[in-house]
Tab-separated table of C-alpha atoms and ligand atoms in Angstrom:
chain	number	residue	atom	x	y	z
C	1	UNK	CA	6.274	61.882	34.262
C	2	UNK	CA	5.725	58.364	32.971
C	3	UNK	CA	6.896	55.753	34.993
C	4	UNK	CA	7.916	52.344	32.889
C	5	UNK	CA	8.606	48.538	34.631
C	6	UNK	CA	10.599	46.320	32.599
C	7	UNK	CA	10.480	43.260	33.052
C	8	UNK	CA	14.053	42.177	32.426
C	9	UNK	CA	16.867	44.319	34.067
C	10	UNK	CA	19.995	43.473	31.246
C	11	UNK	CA	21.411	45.766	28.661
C	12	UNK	CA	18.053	46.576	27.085
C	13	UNK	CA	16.307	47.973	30.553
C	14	UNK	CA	19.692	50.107	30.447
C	15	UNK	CA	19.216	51.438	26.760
C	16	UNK	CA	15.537	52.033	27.209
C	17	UNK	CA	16.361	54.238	30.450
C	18	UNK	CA	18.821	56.176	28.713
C	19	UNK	CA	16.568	56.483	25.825
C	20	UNK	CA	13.484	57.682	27.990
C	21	UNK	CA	14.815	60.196	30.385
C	22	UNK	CA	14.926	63.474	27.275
C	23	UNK	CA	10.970	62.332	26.961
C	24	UNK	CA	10.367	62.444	30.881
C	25	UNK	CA	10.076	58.744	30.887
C	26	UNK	CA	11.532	57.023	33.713
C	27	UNK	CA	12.114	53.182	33.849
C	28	UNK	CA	12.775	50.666	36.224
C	29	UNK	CA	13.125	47.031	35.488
C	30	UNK	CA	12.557	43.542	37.557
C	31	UNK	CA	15.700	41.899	37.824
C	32	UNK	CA	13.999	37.772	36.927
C	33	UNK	CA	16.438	36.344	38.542
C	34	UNK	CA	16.760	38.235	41.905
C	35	UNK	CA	13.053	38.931	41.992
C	36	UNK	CA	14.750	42.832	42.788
C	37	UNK	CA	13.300	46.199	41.066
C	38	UNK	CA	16.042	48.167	40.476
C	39	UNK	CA	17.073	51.164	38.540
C	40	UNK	CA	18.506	49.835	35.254
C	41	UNK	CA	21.750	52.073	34.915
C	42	UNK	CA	22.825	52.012	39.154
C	43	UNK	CA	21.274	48.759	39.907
C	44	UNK	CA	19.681	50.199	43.199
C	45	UNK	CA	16.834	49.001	44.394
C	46	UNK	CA	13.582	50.704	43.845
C	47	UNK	CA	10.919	49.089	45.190
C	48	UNK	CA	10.021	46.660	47.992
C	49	UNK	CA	8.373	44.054	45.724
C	50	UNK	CA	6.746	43.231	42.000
C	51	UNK	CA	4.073	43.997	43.053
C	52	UNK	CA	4.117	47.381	44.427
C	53	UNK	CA	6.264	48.202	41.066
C	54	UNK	CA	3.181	46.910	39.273
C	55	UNK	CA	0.812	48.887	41.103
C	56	UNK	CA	2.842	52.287	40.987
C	57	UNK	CA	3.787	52.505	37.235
C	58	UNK	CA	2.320	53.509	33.503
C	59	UNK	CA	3.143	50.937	31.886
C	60	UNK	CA	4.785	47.741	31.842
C	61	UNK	CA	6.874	46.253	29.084
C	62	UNK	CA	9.611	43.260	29.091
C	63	UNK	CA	13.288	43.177	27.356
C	64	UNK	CA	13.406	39.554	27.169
C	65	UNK	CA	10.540	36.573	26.213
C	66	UNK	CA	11.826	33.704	29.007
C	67	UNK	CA	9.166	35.449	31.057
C	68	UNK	CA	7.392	33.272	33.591
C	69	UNK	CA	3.671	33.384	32.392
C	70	UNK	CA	2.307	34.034	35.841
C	71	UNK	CA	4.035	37.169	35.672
C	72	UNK	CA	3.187	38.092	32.508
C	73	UNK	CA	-0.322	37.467	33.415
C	74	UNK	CA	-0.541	39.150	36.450
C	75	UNK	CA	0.805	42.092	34.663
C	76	UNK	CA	-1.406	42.092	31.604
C	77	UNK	CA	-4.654	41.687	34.603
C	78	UNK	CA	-3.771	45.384	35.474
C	79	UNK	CA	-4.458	46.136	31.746
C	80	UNK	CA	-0.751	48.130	31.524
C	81	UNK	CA	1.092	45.397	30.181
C	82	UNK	CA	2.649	46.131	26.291
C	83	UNK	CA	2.645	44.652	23.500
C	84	UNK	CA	0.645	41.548	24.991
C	85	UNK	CA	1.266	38.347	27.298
C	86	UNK	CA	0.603	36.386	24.079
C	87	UNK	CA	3.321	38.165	21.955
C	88	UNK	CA	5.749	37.258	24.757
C	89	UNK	CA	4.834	33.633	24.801
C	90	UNK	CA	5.131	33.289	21.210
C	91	UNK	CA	8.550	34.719	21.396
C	92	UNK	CA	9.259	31.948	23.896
C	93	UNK	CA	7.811	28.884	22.885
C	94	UNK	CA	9.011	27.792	19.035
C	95	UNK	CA	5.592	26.127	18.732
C	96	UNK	CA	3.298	29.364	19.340
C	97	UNK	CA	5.475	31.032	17.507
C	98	UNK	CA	5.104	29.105	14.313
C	99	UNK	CA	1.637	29.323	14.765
C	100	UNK	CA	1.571	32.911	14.959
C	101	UNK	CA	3.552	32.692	11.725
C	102	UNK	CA	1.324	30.049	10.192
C	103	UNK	CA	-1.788	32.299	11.005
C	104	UNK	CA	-0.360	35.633	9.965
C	105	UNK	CA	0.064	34.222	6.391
C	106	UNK	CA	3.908	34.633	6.211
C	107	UNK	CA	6.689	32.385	4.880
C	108	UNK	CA	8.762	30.173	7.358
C	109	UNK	CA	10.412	27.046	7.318
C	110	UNK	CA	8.720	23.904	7.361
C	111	UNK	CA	8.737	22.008	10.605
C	112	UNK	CA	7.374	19.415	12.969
C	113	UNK	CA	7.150	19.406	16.654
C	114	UNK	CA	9.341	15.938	18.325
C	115	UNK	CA	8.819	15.020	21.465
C	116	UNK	CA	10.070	10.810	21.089
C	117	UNK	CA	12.452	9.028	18.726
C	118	UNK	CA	9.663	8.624	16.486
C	119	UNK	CA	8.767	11.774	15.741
C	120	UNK	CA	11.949	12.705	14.092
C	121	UNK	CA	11.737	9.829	11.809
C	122	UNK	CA	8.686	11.377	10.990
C	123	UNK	CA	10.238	14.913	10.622
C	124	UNK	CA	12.810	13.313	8.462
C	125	UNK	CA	10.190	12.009	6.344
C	126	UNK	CA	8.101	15.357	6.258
C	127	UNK	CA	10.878	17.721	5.774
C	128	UNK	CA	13.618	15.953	4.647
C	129	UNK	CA	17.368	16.827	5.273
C	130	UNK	CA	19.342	18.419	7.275
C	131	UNK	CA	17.354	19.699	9.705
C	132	UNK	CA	17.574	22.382	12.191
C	133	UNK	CA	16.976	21.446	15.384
C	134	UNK	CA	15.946	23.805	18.328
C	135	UNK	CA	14.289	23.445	21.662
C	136	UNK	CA	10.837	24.631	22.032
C	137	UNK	CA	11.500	26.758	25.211
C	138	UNK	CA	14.203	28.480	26.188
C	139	UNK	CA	17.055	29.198	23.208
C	140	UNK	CA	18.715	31.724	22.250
C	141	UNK	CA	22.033	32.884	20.872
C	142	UNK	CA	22.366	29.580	18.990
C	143	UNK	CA	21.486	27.977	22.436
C	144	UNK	CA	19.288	24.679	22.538
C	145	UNK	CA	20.322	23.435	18.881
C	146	UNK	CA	21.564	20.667	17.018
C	147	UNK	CA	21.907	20.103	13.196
C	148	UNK	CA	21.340	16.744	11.503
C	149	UNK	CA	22.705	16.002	8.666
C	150	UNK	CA	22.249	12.326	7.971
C	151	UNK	CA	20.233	9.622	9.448
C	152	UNK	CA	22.985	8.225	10.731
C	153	UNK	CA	23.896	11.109	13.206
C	154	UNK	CA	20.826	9.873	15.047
C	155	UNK	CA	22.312	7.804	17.120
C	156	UNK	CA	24.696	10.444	18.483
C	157	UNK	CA	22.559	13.387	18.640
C	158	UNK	CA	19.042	11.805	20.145
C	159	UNK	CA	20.082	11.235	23.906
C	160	UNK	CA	21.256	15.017	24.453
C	161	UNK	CA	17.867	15.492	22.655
C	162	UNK	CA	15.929	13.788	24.757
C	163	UNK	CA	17.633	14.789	27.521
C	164	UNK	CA	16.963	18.422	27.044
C	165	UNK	CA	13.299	17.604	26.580
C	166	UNK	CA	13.034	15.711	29.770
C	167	UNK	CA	14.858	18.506	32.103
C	168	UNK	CA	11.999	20.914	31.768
C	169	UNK	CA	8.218	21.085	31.900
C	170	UNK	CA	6.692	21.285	28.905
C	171	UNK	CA	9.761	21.010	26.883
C	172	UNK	CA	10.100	19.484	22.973
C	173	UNK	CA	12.037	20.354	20.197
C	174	UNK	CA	10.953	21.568	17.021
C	175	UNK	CA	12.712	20.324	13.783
C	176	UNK	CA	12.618	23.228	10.813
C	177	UNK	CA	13.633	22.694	7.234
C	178	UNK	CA	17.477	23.860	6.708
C	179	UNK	CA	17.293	27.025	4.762
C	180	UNK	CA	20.301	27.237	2.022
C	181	UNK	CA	19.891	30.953	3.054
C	182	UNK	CA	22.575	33.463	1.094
C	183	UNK	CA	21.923	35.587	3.915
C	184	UNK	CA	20.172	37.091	7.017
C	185	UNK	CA	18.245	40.208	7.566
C	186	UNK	CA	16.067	41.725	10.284
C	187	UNK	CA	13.543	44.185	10.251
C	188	UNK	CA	13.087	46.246	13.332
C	189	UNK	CA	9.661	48.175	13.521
C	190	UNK	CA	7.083	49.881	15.851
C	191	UNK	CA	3.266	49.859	16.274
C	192	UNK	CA	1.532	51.883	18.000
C	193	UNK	CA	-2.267	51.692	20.083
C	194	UNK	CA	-3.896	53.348	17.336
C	195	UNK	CA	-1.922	50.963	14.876
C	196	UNK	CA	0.480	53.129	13.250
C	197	UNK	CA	3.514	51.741	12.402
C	198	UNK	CA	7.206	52.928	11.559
C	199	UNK	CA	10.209	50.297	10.381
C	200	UNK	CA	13.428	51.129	10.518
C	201	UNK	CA	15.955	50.307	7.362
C	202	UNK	CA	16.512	46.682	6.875
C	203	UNK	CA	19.734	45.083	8.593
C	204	UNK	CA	22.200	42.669	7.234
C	205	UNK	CA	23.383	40.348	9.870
C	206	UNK	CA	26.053	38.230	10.525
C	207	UNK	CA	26.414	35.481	13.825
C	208	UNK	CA	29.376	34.178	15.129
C	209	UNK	CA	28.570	30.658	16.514
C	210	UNK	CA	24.542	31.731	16.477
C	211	UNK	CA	25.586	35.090	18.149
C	212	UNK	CA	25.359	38.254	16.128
C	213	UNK	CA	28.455	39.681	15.683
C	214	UNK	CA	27.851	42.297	13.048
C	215	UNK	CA	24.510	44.264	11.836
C	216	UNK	CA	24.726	46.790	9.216
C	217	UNK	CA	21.986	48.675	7.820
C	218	UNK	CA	20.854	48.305	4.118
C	219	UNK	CA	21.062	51.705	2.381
C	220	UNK	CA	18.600	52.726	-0.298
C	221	UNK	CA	16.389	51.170	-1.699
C	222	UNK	CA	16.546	47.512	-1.286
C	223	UNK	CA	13.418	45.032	-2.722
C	224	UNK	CA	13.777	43.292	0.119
C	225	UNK	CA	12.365	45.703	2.072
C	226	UNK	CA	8.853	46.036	0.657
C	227	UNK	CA	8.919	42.242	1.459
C	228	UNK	CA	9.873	42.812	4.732
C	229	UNK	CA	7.741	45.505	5.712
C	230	UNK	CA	4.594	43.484	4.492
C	231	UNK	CA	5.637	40.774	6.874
C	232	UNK	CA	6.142	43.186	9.374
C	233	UNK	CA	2.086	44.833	8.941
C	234	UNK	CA	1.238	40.670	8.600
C	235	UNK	CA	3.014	39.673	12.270
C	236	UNK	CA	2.568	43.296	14.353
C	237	UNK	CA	-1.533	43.806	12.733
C	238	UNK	CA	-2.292	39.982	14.090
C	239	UNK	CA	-1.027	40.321	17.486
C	240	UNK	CA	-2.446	43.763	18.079
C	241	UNK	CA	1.012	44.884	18.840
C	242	UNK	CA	2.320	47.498	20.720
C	243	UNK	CA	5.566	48.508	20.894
C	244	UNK	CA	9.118	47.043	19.094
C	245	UNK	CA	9.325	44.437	17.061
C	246	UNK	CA	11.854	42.347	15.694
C	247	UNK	CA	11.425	40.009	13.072
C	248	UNK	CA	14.733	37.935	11.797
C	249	UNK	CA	14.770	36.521	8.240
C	250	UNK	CA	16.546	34.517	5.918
C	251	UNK	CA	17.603	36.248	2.407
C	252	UNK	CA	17.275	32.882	-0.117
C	253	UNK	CA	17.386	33.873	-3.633
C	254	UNK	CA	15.599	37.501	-3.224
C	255	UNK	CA	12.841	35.644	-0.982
C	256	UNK	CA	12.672	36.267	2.663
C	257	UNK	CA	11.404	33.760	4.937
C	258	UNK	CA	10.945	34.611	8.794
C	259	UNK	CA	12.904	32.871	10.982
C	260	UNK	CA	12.313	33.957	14.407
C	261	UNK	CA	10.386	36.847	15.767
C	262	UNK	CA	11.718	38.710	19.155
C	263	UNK	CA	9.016	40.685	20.637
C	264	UNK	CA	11.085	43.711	22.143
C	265	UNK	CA	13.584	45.869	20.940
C	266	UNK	CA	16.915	43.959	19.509
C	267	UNK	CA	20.711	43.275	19.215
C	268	UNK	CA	20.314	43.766	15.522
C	269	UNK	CA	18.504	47.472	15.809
C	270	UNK	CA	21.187	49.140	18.238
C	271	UNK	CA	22.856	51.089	15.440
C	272	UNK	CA	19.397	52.914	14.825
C	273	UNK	CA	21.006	54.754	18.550
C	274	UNK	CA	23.439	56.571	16.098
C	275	UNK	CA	22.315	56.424	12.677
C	276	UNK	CA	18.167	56.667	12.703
C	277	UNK	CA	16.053	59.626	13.389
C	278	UNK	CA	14.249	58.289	16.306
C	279	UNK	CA	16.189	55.174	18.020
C	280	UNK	CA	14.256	52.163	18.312
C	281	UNK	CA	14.154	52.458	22.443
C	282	UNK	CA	12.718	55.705	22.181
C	283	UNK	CA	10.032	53.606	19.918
C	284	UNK	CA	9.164	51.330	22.094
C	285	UNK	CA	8.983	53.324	25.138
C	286	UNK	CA	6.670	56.324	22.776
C	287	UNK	CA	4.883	52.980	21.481
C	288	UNK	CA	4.215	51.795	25.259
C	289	UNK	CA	3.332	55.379	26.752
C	290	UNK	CA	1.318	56.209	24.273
C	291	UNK	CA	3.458	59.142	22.474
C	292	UNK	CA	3.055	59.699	18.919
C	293	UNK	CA	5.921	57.048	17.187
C	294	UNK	CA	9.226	59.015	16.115
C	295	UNK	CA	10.784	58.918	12.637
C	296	UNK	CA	12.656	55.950	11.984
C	297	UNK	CA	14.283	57.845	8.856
C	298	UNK	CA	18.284	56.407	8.266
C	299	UNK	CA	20.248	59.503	8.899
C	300	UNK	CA	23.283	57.967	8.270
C	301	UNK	CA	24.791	55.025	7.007
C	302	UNK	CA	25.650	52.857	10.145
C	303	UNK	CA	26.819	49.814	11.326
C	304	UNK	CA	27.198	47.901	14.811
C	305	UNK	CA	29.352	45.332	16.345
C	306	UNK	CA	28.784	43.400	19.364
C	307	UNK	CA	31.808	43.223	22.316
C	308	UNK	CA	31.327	40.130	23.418
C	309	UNK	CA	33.446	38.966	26.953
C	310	UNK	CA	35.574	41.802	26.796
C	311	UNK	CA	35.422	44.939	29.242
C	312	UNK	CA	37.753	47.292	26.884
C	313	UNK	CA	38.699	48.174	24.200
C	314	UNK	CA	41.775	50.205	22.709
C	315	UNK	CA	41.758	54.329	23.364
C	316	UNK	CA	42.388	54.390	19.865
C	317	UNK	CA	38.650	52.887	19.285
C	318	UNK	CA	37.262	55.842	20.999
C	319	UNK	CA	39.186	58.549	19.339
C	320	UNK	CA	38.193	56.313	15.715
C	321	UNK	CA	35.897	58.884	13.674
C	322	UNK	CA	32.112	58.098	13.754
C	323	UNK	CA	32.357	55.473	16.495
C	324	UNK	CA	30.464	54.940	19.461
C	325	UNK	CA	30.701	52.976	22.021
C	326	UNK	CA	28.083	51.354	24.421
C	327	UNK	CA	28.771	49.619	27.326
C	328	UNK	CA	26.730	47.562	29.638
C	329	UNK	CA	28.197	48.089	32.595
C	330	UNK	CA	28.025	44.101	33.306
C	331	UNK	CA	30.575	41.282	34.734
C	332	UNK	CA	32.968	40.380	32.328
C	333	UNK	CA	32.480	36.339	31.579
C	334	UNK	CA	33.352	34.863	27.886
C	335	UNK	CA	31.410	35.410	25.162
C	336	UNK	CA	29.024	37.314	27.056
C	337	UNK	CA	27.251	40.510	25.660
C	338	UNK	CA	29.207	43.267	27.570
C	339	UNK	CA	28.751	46.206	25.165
C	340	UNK	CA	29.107	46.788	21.262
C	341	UNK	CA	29.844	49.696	19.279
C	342	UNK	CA	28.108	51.694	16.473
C	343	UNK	CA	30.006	52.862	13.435
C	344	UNK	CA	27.970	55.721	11.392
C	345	UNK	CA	29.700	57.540	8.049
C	346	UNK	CA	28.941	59.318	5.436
C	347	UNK	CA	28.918	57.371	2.559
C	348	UNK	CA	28.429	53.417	2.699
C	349	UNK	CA	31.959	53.132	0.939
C	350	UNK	CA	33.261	55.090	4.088
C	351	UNK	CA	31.425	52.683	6.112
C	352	UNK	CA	33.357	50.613	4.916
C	353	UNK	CA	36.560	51.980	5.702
C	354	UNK	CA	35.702	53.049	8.904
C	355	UNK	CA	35.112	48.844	9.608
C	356	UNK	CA	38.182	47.947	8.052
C	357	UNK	CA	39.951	50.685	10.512
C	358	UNK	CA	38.175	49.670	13.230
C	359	UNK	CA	39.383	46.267	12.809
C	360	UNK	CA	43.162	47.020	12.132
C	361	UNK	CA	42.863	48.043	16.221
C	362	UNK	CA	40.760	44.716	17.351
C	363	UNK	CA	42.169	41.153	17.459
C	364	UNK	CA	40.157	39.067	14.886
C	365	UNK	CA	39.436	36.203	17.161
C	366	UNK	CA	37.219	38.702	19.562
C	367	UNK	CA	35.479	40.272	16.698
C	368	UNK	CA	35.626	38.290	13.501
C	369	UNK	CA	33.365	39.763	11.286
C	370	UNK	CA	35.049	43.165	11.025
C	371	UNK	CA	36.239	43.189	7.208
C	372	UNK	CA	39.714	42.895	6.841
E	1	LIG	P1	18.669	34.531	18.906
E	1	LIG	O1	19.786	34.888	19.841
E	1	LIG	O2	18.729	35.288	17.598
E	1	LIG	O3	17.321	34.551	19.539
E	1	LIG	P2	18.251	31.668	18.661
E	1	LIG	O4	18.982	30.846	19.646
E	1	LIG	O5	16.806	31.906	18.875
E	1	LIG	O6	19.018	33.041	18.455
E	1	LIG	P3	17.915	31.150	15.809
E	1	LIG	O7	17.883	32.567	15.398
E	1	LIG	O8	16.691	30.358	15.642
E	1	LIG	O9	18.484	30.958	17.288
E	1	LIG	O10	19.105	30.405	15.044
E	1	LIG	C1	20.459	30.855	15.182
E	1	LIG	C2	21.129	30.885	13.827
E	1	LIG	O11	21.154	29.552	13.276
E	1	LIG	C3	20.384	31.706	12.794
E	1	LIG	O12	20.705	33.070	12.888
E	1	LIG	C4	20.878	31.053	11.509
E	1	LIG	O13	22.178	31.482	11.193
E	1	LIG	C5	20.934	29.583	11.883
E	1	LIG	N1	19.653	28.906	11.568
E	1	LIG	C6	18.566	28.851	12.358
E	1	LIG	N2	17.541	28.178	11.766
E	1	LIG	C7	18.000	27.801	10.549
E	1	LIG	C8	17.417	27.088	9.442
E	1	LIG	N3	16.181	26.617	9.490
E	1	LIG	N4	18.182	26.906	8.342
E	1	LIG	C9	19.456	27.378	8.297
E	1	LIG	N5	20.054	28.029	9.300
E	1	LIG	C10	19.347	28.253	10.421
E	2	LIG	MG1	15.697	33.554	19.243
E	3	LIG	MG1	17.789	34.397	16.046
């Protein structure tokens, strides 16, 4: 038996346990926020401390990058900790990360780091406009951003700026280029100890006020994907990675330039559960026990929408052919993640019409990227 701590006890934990018990791998996760071990599908608790869950276990991995670092480190001490503490902190922190990207050699949007008034003058001389705006620590789902325009929006927008860099340690906000993208993509891919790696088919995404609503993976073959997969063998080889990685990018004009990385499985790689040889929590947890990596071969064409603060769905949804639905088995609040559902055909043209049935049961307003 291997015994897995996750460090993070949300719907990835979950996925990963379900994913790890045909393998023998069993996973528990640290619940951040109520400093509780617990078993990721009952929520029972299954240790007395951190500690002793860092002692006991294998390995020890994390499903989200807001990780404190004395955690991290204290983990990574005990020499079990995958992919590394540094990975995690780039995720984090905006400014490591475009570092990491900087030093790995692959294209990203220009930026500058503001911490004062001054420094986005600067950033609007460097860059020019708009700009992207995020926080340095902290964002995600769209979270932590602003968009300028014009230098006139300064005005407005620079108190809630500098208020968000004042409520936290450490905090600043990094201003990026805006990319004209056509669209976004995301590669999802494993390394291994020995430094094998496996990526899964590129995904077409599409947010919903900067949450992904819909991912679809690209079938055939796609030049994109060369790109992508070089990127990939740049970011992963540099960090010495082990384990999932995501890397998100924006499509402009046949070039792909990295926007974020997420060091962990993702949102965007859930249909590879239903339409990929090996899913990509089964990578990561063969990745971070040391198993040989599975295929990450498309099987089928497939597609995956999120459920976002709702708890069910029609009957009709589950009797739909080739769907599948996940739940998360969380509190229903709005807009939050509470399950999503993976749509898998046999052609991409039935795909297609497999979506458009799919959304003929589901109100547009809860899910509207569904094609109509
Ligand atoms: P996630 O939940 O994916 O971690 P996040 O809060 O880290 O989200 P980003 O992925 O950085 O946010 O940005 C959210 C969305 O905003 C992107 O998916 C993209 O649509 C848009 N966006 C971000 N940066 C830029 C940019 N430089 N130019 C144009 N659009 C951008
Ligand atoms: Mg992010
Ligand atoms: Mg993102």
């Amino acid at each position: 038996m291997n015994n897995v701590l996750v460090l993070g006890a949300g719907q990835l934990a979950r996925m990963m346990a379900l994913a790890g018990a045909p393998l023998n791998i069993n996973v528990i996760a640290y619940d951040v926020g109520s400093d509780k071990v617990v078993h990721p599908l009952t929520l029972q608790v299954m240790a007395d401390s951190l500690a002793q869950a860092i002692n006991e276990v294998d390995a020890i991995t994390a499903e989200f990058e807001h990780i404190p670092h004395d955690i991290l480190d204290s983990c990574a001490a005990r020499g079990k900790f995958f992919p590394t503490p540094d990975a995690i902190k780039a995720g984090g922190d905006r400014r490591l990360e475009k570092a990491l990207l900087d030093n790995a050699g692959v294209r990203n949007a220009n930026y500058h780091v503001i911490r004062e008034r001054a420094d986005l003058l600067t950033a609007i001389e460097k860059i020019g406009l708009p700009l992207v705006l995020k926080s340095a620590l902290g964002g995600y789902d769209g979270k932590g951003q602003w968009r300028l325009k014009e230098s006139t929006q300064i005005d407005a927008i620079w108190p809630e700026m500098a208020q968000c860099i004042a409520d936290s340690a450490n905090q600043a906000i990094v201003a990026e280029q805006f990319i004209p993208f056509q669209r976004e993509v995301s590669l999802i891919g494993a390394r291994n100890r020995s430094g094998d790696i496996q990526v899964f088919n590129l995904t077409e995404n599409i947010h919903t006020d900067g949450v992904l609503s819909l991912s679809t993976a690209i079938v055939g073959d796609s030049p994109l994907q060369a790109q992508a997969d070089d990127m990939f063998r740049a970011v992963a080889n540099s960090l010495d990675y082990v384990g999932v990685l995501a890397i998100e990018f924006f499509d402009l004009n046949g070039e792909l330039l990295v926007n974020e990385i997420a060091p962990r499985v993702h949102n965007s790689g859930h249909w590879t559960q239903q339409g990929a040889e090996t899913c990509q929590f089964e990578n990561h947890l063969r990745a971070v026990c040391d198993f040989p990596l599975g295929n990450t071969q498309l099987t089928r064409p497939s597609a995956m929408i999120n459920i976002l603060g709702l708890d069910s769905v029609p009957d009709a949804v589950y009797a739909q052919e080739g769907c599948h639905v996940h739940w998360y088995g969380k509190e229903k609040r709005a807009g939050r993640k509470m399950g999503h559902i993976n749509v898998c055909a046999d052609t991409p043209e039935q795909l297609q019409y497999r979506l458009i049935m799919l959304s003929s049961l589901l109100d547009e307003n809860d899910f509207p990227a569904l094609p109509r």
